[in-house]
PDB file of C-alpha atoms in Angstrom:
ATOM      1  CA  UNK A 107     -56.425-125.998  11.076  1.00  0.00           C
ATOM      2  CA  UNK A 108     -59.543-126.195  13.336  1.00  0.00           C
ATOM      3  CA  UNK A 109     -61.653-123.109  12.918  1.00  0.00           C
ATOM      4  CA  UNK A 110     -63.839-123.772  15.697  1.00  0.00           C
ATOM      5  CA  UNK A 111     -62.745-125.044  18.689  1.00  0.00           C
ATOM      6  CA  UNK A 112     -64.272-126.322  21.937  1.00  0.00           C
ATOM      7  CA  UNK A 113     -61.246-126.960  24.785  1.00  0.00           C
ATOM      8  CA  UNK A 114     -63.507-128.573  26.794  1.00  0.00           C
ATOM      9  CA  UNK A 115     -63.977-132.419  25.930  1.00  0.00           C
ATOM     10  CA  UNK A 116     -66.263-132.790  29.054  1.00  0.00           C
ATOM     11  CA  UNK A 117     -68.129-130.541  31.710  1.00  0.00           C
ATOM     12  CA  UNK A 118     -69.932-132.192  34.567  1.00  0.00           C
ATOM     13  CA  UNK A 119     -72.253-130.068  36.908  1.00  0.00           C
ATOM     14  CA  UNK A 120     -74.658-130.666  39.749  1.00  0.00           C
ATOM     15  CA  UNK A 121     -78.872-129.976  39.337  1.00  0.00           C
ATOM     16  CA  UNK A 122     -79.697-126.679  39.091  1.00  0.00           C
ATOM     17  CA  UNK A 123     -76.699-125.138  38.918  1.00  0.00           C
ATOM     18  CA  UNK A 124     -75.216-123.525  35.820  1.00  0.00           C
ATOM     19  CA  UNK A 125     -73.597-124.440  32.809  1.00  0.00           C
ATOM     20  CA  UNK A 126     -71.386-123.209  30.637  1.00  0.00           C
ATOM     21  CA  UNK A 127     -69.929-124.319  27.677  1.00  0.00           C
ATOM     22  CA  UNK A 128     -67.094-122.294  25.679  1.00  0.00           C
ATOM     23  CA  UNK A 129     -65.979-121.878  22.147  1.00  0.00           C
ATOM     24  CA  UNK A 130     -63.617-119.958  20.176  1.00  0.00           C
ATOM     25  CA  UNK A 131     -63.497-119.232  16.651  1.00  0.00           C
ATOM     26  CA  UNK A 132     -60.684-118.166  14.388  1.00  0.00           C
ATOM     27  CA  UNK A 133     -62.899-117.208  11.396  1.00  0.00           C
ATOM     28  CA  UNK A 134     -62.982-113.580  11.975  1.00  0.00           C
ATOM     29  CA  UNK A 135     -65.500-114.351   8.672  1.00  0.00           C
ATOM     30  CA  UNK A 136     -67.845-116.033  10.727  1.00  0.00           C
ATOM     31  CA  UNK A 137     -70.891-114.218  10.923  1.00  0.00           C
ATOM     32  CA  UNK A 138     -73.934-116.381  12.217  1.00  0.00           C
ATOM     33  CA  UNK A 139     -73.179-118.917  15.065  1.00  0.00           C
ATOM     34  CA  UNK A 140     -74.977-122.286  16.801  1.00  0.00           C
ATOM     35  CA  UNK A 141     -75.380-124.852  19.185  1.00  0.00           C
ATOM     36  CA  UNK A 142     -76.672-128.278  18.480  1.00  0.00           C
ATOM     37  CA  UNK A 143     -77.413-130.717  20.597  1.00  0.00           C
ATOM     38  CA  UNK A 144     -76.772-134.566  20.520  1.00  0.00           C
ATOM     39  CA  UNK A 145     -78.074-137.352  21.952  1.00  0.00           C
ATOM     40  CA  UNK A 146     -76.521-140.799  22.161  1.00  0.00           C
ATOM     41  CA  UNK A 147     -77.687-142.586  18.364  1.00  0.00           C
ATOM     42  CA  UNK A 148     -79.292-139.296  17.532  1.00  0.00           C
ATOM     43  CA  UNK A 149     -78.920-136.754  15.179  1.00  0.00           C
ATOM     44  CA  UNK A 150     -77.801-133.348  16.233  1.00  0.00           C
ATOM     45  CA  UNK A 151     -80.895-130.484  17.207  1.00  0.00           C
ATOM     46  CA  UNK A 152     -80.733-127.131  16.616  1.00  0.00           C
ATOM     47  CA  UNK A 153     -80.581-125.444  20.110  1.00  0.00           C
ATOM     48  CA  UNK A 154     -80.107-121.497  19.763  1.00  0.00           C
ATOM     49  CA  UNK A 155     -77.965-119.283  17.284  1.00  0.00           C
ATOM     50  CA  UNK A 156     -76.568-115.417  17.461  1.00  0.00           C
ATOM     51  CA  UNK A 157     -75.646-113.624  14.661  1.00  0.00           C
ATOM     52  CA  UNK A 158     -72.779-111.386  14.588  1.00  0.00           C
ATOM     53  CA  UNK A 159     -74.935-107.903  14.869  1.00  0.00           C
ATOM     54  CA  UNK A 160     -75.786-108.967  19.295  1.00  0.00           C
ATOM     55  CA  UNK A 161     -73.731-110.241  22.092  1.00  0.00           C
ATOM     56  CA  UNK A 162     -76.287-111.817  23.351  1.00  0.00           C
ATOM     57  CA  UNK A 163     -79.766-114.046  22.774  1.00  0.00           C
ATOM     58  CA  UNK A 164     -81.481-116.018  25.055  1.00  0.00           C
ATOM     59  CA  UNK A 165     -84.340-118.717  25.005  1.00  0.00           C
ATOM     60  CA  UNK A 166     -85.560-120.305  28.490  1.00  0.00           C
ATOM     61  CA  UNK A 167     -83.072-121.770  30.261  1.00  0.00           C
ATOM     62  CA  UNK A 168     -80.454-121.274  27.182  1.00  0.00           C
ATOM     63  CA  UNK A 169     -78.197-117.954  26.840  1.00  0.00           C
ATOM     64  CA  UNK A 170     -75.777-117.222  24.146  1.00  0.00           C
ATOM     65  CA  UNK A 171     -73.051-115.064  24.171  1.00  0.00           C
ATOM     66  CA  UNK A 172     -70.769-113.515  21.459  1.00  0.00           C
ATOM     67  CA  UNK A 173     -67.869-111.916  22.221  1.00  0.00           C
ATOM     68  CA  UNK A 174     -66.646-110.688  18.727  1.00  0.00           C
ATOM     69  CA  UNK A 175     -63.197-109.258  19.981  1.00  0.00           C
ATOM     70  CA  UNK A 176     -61.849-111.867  21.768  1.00  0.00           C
ATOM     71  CA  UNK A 177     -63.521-114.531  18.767  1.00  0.00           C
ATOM     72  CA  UNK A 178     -65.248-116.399  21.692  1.00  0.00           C
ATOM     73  CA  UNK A 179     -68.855-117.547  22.716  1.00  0.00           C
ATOM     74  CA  UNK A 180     -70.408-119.050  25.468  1.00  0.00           C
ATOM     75  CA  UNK A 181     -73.683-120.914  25.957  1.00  0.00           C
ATOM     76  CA  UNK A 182     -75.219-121.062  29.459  1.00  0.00           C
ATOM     77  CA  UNK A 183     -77.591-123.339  30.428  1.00  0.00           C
ATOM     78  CA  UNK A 184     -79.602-122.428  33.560  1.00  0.00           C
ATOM     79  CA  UNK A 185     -80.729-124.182  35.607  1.00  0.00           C
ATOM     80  CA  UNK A 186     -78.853-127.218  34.837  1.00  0.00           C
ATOM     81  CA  UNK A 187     -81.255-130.529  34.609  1.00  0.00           C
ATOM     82  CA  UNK A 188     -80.359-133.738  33.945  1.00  0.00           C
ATOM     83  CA  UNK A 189     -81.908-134.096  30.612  1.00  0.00           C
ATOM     84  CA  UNK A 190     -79.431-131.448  29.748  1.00  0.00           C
ATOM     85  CA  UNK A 191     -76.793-134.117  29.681  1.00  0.00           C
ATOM     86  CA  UNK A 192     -75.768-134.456  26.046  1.00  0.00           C
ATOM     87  CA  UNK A 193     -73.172-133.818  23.598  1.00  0.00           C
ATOM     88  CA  UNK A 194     -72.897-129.686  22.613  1.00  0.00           C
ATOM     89  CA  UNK A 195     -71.614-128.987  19.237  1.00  0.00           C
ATOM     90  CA  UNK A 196     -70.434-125.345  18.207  1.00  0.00           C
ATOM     91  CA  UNK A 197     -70.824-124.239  14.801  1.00  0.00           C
ATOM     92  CA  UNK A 198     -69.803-120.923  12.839  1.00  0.00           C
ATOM     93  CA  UNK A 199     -70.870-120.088   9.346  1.00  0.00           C
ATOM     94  CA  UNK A 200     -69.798-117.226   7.278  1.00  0.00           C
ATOM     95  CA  UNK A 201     -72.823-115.083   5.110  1.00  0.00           C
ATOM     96  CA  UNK A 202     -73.396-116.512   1.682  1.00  0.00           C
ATOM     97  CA  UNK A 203     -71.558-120.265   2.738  1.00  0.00           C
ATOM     98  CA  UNK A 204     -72.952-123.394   2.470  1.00  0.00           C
ATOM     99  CA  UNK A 205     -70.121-124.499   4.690  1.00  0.00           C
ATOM    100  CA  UNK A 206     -71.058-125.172   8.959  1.00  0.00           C
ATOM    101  CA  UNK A 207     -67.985-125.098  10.302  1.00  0.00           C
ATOM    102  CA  UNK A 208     -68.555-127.522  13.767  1.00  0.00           C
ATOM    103  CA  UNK A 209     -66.361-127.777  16.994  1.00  0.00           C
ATOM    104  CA  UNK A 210     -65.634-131.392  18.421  1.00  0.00           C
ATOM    105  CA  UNK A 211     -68.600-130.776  21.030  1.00  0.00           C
ATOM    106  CA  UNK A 212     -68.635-131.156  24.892  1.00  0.00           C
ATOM    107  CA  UNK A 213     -70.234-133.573  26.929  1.00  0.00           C
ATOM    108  CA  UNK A 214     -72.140-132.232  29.476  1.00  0.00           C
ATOM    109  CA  UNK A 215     -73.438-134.759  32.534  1.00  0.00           C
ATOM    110  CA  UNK A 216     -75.962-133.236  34.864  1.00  0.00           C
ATOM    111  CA  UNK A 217     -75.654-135.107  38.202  1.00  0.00           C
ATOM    112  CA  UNK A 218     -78.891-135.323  39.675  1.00  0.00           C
TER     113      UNK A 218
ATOM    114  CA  UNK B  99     -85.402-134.939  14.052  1.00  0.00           C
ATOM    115  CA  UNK B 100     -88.970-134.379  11.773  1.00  0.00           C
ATOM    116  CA  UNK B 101     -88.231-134.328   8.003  1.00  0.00           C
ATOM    117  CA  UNK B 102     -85.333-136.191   6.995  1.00  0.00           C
ATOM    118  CA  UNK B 103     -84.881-139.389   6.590  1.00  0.00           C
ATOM    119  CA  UNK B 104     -81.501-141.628   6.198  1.00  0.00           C
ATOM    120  CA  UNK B 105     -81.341-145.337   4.931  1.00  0.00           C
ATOM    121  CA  UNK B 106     -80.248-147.369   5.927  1.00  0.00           C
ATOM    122  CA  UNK B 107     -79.281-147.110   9.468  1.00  0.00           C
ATOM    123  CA  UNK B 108     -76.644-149.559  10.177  1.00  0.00           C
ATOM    124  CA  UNK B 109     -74.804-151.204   7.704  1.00  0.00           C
ATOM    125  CA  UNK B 110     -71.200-153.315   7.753  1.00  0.00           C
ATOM    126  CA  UNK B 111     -69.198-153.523   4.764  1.00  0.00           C
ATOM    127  CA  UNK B 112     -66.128-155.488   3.677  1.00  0.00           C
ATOM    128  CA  UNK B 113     -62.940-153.617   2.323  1.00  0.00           C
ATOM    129  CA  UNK B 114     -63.229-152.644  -1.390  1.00  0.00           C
ATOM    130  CA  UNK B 115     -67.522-153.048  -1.285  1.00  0.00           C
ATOM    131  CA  UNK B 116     -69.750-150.299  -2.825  1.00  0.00           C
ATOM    132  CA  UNK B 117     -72.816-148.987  -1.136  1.00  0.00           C
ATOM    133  CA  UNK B 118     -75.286-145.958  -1.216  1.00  0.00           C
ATOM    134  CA  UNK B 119     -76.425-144.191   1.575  1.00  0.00           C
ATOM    135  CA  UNK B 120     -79.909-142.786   0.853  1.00  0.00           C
ATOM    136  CA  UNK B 121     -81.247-139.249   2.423  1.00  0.00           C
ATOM    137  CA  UNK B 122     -84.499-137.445   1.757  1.00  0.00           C
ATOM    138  CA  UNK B 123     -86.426-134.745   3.438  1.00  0.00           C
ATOM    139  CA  UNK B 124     -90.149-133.363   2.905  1.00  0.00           C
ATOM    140  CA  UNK B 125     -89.788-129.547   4.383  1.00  0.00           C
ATOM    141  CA  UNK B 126     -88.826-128.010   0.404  1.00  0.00           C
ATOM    142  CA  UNK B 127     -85.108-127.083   1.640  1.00  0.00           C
ATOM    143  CA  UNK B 128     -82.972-126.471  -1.096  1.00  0.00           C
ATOM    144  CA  UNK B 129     -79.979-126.901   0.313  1.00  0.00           C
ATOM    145  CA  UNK B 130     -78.849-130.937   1.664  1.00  0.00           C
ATOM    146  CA  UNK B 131     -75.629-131.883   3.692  1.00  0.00           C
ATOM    147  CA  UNK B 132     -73.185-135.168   4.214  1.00  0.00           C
ATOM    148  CA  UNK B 133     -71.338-135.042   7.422  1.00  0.00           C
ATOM    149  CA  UNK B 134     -69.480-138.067   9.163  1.00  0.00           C
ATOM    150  CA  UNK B 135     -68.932-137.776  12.902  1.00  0.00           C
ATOM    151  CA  UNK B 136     -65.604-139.909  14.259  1.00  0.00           C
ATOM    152  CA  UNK B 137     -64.681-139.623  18.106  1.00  0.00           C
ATOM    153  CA  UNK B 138     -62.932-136.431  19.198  1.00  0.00           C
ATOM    154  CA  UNK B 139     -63.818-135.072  15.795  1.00  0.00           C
ATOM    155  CA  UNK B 140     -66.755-133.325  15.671  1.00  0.00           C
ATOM    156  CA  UNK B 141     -69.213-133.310  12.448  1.00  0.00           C
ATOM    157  CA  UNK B 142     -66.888-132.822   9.066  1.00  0.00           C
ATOM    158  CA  UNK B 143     -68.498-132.075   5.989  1.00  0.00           C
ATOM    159  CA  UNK B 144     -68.041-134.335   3.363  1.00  0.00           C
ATOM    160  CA  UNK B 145     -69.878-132.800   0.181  1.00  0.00           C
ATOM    161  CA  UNK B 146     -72.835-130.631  -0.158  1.00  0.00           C
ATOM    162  CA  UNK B 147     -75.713-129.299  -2.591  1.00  0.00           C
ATOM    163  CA  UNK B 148     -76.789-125.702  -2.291  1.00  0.00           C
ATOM    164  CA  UNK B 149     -80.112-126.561  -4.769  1.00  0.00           C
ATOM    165  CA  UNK B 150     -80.684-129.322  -7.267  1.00  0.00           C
ATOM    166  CA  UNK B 151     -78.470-130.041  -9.908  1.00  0.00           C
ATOM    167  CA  UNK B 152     -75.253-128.541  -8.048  1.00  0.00           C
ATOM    168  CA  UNK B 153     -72.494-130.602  -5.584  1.00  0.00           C
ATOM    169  CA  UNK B 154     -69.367-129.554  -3.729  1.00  0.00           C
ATOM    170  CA  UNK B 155     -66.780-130.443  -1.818  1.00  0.00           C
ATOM    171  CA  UNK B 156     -66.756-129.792   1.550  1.00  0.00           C
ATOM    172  CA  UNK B 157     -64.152-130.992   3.866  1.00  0.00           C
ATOM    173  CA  UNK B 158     -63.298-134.786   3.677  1.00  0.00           C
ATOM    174  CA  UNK B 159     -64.542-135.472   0.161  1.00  0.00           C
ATOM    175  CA  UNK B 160     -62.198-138.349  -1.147  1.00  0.00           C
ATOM    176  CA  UNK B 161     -63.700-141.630  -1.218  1.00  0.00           C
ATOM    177  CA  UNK B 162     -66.764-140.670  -1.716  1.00  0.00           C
ATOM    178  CA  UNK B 163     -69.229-139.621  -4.620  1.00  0.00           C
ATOM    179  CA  UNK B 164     -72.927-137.742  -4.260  1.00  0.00           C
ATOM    180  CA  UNK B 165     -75.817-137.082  -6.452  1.00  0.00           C
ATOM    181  CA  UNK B 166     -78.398-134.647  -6.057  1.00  0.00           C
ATOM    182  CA  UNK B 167     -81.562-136.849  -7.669  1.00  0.00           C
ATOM    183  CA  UNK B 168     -83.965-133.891  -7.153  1.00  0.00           C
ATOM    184  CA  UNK B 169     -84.789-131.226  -4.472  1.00  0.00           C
ATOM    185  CA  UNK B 170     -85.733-133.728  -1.942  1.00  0.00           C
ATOM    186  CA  UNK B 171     -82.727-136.502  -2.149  1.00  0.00           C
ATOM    187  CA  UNK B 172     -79.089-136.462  -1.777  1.00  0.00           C
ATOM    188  CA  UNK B 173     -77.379-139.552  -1.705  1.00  0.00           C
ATOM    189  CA  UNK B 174     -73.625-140.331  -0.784  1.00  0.00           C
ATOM    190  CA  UNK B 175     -71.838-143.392  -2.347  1.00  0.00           C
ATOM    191  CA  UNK B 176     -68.997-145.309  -1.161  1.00  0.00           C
ATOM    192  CA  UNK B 177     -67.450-146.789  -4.732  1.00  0.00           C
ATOM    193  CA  UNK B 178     -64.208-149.066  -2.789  1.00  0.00           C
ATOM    194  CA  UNK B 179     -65.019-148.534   0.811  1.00  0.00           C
ATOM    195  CA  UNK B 180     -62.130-148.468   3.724  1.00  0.00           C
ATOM    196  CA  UNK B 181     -61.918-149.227   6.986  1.00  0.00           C
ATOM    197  CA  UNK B 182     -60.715-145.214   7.289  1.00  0.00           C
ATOM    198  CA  UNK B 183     -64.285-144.960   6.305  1.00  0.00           C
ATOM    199  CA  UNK B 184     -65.930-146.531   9.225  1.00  0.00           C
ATOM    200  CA  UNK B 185     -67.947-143.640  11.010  1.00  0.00           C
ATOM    201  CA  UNK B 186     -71.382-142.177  11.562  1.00  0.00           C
ATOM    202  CA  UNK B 187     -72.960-140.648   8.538  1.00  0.00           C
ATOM    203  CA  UNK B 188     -75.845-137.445   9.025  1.00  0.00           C
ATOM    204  CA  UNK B 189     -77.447-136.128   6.625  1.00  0.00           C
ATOM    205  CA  UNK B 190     -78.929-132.836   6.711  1.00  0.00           C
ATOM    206  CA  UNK B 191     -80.931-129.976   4.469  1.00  0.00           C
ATOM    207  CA  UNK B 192     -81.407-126.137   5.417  1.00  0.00           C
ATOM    208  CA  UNK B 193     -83.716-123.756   4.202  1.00  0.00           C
ATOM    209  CA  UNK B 194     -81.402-120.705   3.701  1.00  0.00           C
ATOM    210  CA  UNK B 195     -82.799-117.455   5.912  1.00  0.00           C
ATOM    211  CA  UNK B 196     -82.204-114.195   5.243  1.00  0.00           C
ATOM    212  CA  UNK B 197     -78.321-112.928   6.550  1.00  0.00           C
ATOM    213  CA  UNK B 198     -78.942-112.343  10.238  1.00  0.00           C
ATOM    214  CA  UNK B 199     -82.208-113.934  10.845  1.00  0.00           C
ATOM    215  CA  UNK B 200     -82.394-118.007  11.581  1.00  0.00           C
ATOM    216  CA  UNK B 201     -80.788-120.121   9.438  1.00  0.00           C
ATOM    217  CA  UNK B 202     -80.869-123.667  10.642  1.00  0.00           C
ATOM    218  CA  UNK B 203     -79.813-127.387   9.680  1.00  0.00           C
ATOM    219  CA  UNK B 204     -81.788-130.256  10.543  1.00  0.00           C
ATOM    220  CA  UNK B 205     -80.215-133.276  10.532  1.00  0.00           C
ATOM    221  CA  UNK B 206     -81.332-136.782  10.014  1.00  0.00           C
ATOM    222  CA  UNK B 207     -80.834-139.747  12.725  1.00  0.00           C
ATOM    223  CA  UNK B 208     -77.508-141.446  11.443  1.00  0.00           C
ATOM    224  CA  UNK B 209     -76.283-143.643   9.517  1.00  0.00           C
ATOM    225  CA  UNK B 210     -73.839-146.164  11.583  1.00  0.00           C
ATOM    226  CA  UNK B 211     -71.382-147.617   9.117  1.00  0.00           C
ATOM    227  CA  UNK B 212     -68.454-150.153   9.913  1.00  0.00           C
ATOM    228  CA  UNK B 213     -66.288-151.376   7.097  1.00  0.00           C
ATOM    229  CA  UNK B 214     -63.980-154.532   8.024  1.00  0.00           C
TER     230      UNK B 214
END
């Protein structure tokens, strides 16, 4: 039973527009959640994170938002470049685990 | 990708082999991480060490053995490897934050493994 899940296998979007990349939970546990990043024949990078207490956090061009009700968040990206293009992961964790919990990422292409 | 380091990077094995992948990383974190990443799957945890001296199982364990030598190494150890076993290994370590503050993982480059 997937615990995190991103619907979304792939997301393509033109320069400078926005993107946005979804994911639902159904750990109602989870309290701290965040994006990573991946690169082809890299490892993933930390990218931003929200914990349960705010709907919303933002760094440069990166948003996140929480939903807690519905069990969803959403990452925006804007604007869109094409360094930008890379895997997204989505990852929950629940206070006092060890255990990231990741979603099967999107790929996100940014046409130039 | 700064501070931990996997070895070795690509490796091909024959059914039923033994190998060791190796993971250390120089920022003190007490916790360390094995994760395999197949296509359309994500990053699974495989086993884990909260601080030295401790291991447990995370998601997809079987097959696979760890050892925590000391704070800053964690290795992962195929003893009869499987072609089910073929995948991209990360390893990772976190410095556990306070509850809602940042808590990150960073995760070493890969470890590219094919078993035939």
């Amino acid at each position: 039973d997937q615990q995190v899940k991103q619907n979304s296998p792939s997301l393509s979007v033109q320069e400078g527009r926005i993107s946005i990349l979804n994911c639902d939970y159904t750990n109602s546990m989870f309290d701290y959640f965040l994006w990573y990043k991946k690169y082809p024949a890299e490892g993933p990078t930390f990218l931003i994170s929200i914990s349960s207490i705010k709907d919303k956090n933002e760094d440069g061009r990166f948003t996140v938002f929480l939903n807690k009700s519905a069990k969803h968040l959403s990452l925006h990206i804007v604007p869109s470049q094409p360094g930008d293009s890379a895997v997204y992961f989505c990852a929950a964790i629940q206070g006092g685990s060890e255990k990231l919990v990741f979603g099967k990422g999107t790929k996100l292409t940014v046409n130039p | 990708n700064a501070g931990v380091t996997q070895t070795p990077k690509f490796q091909v094995l024959k059914t039923g082999q033994s190998m060791t992948l190796q993971c250390a990383q120089d920022m003190n974190h007490n916790s360390m991480y094995w994760y395999r990443q197949d296509p359309g799957m994500g990053l699974r945890l495989i086993y884990y060490s909260a601080s030295e001296g401790t291991t447990d199982k995370g998601e997809v364990p079987n097959g696979y053995n760890v050892s925590r030598l000391n704070k800053r190494e964690f290795s992962l150890r195929l003893e009869s490897a499987a072609p089910s076993q073929t995948s991209v290994y990360f390893c990772a370590s976190r410095k556990p934050g306070q509850r809602y503050s940042g808590n990150t993982i960073y995760f070493g480059e890969g470890s590219w493994l094919t078993v035939v």
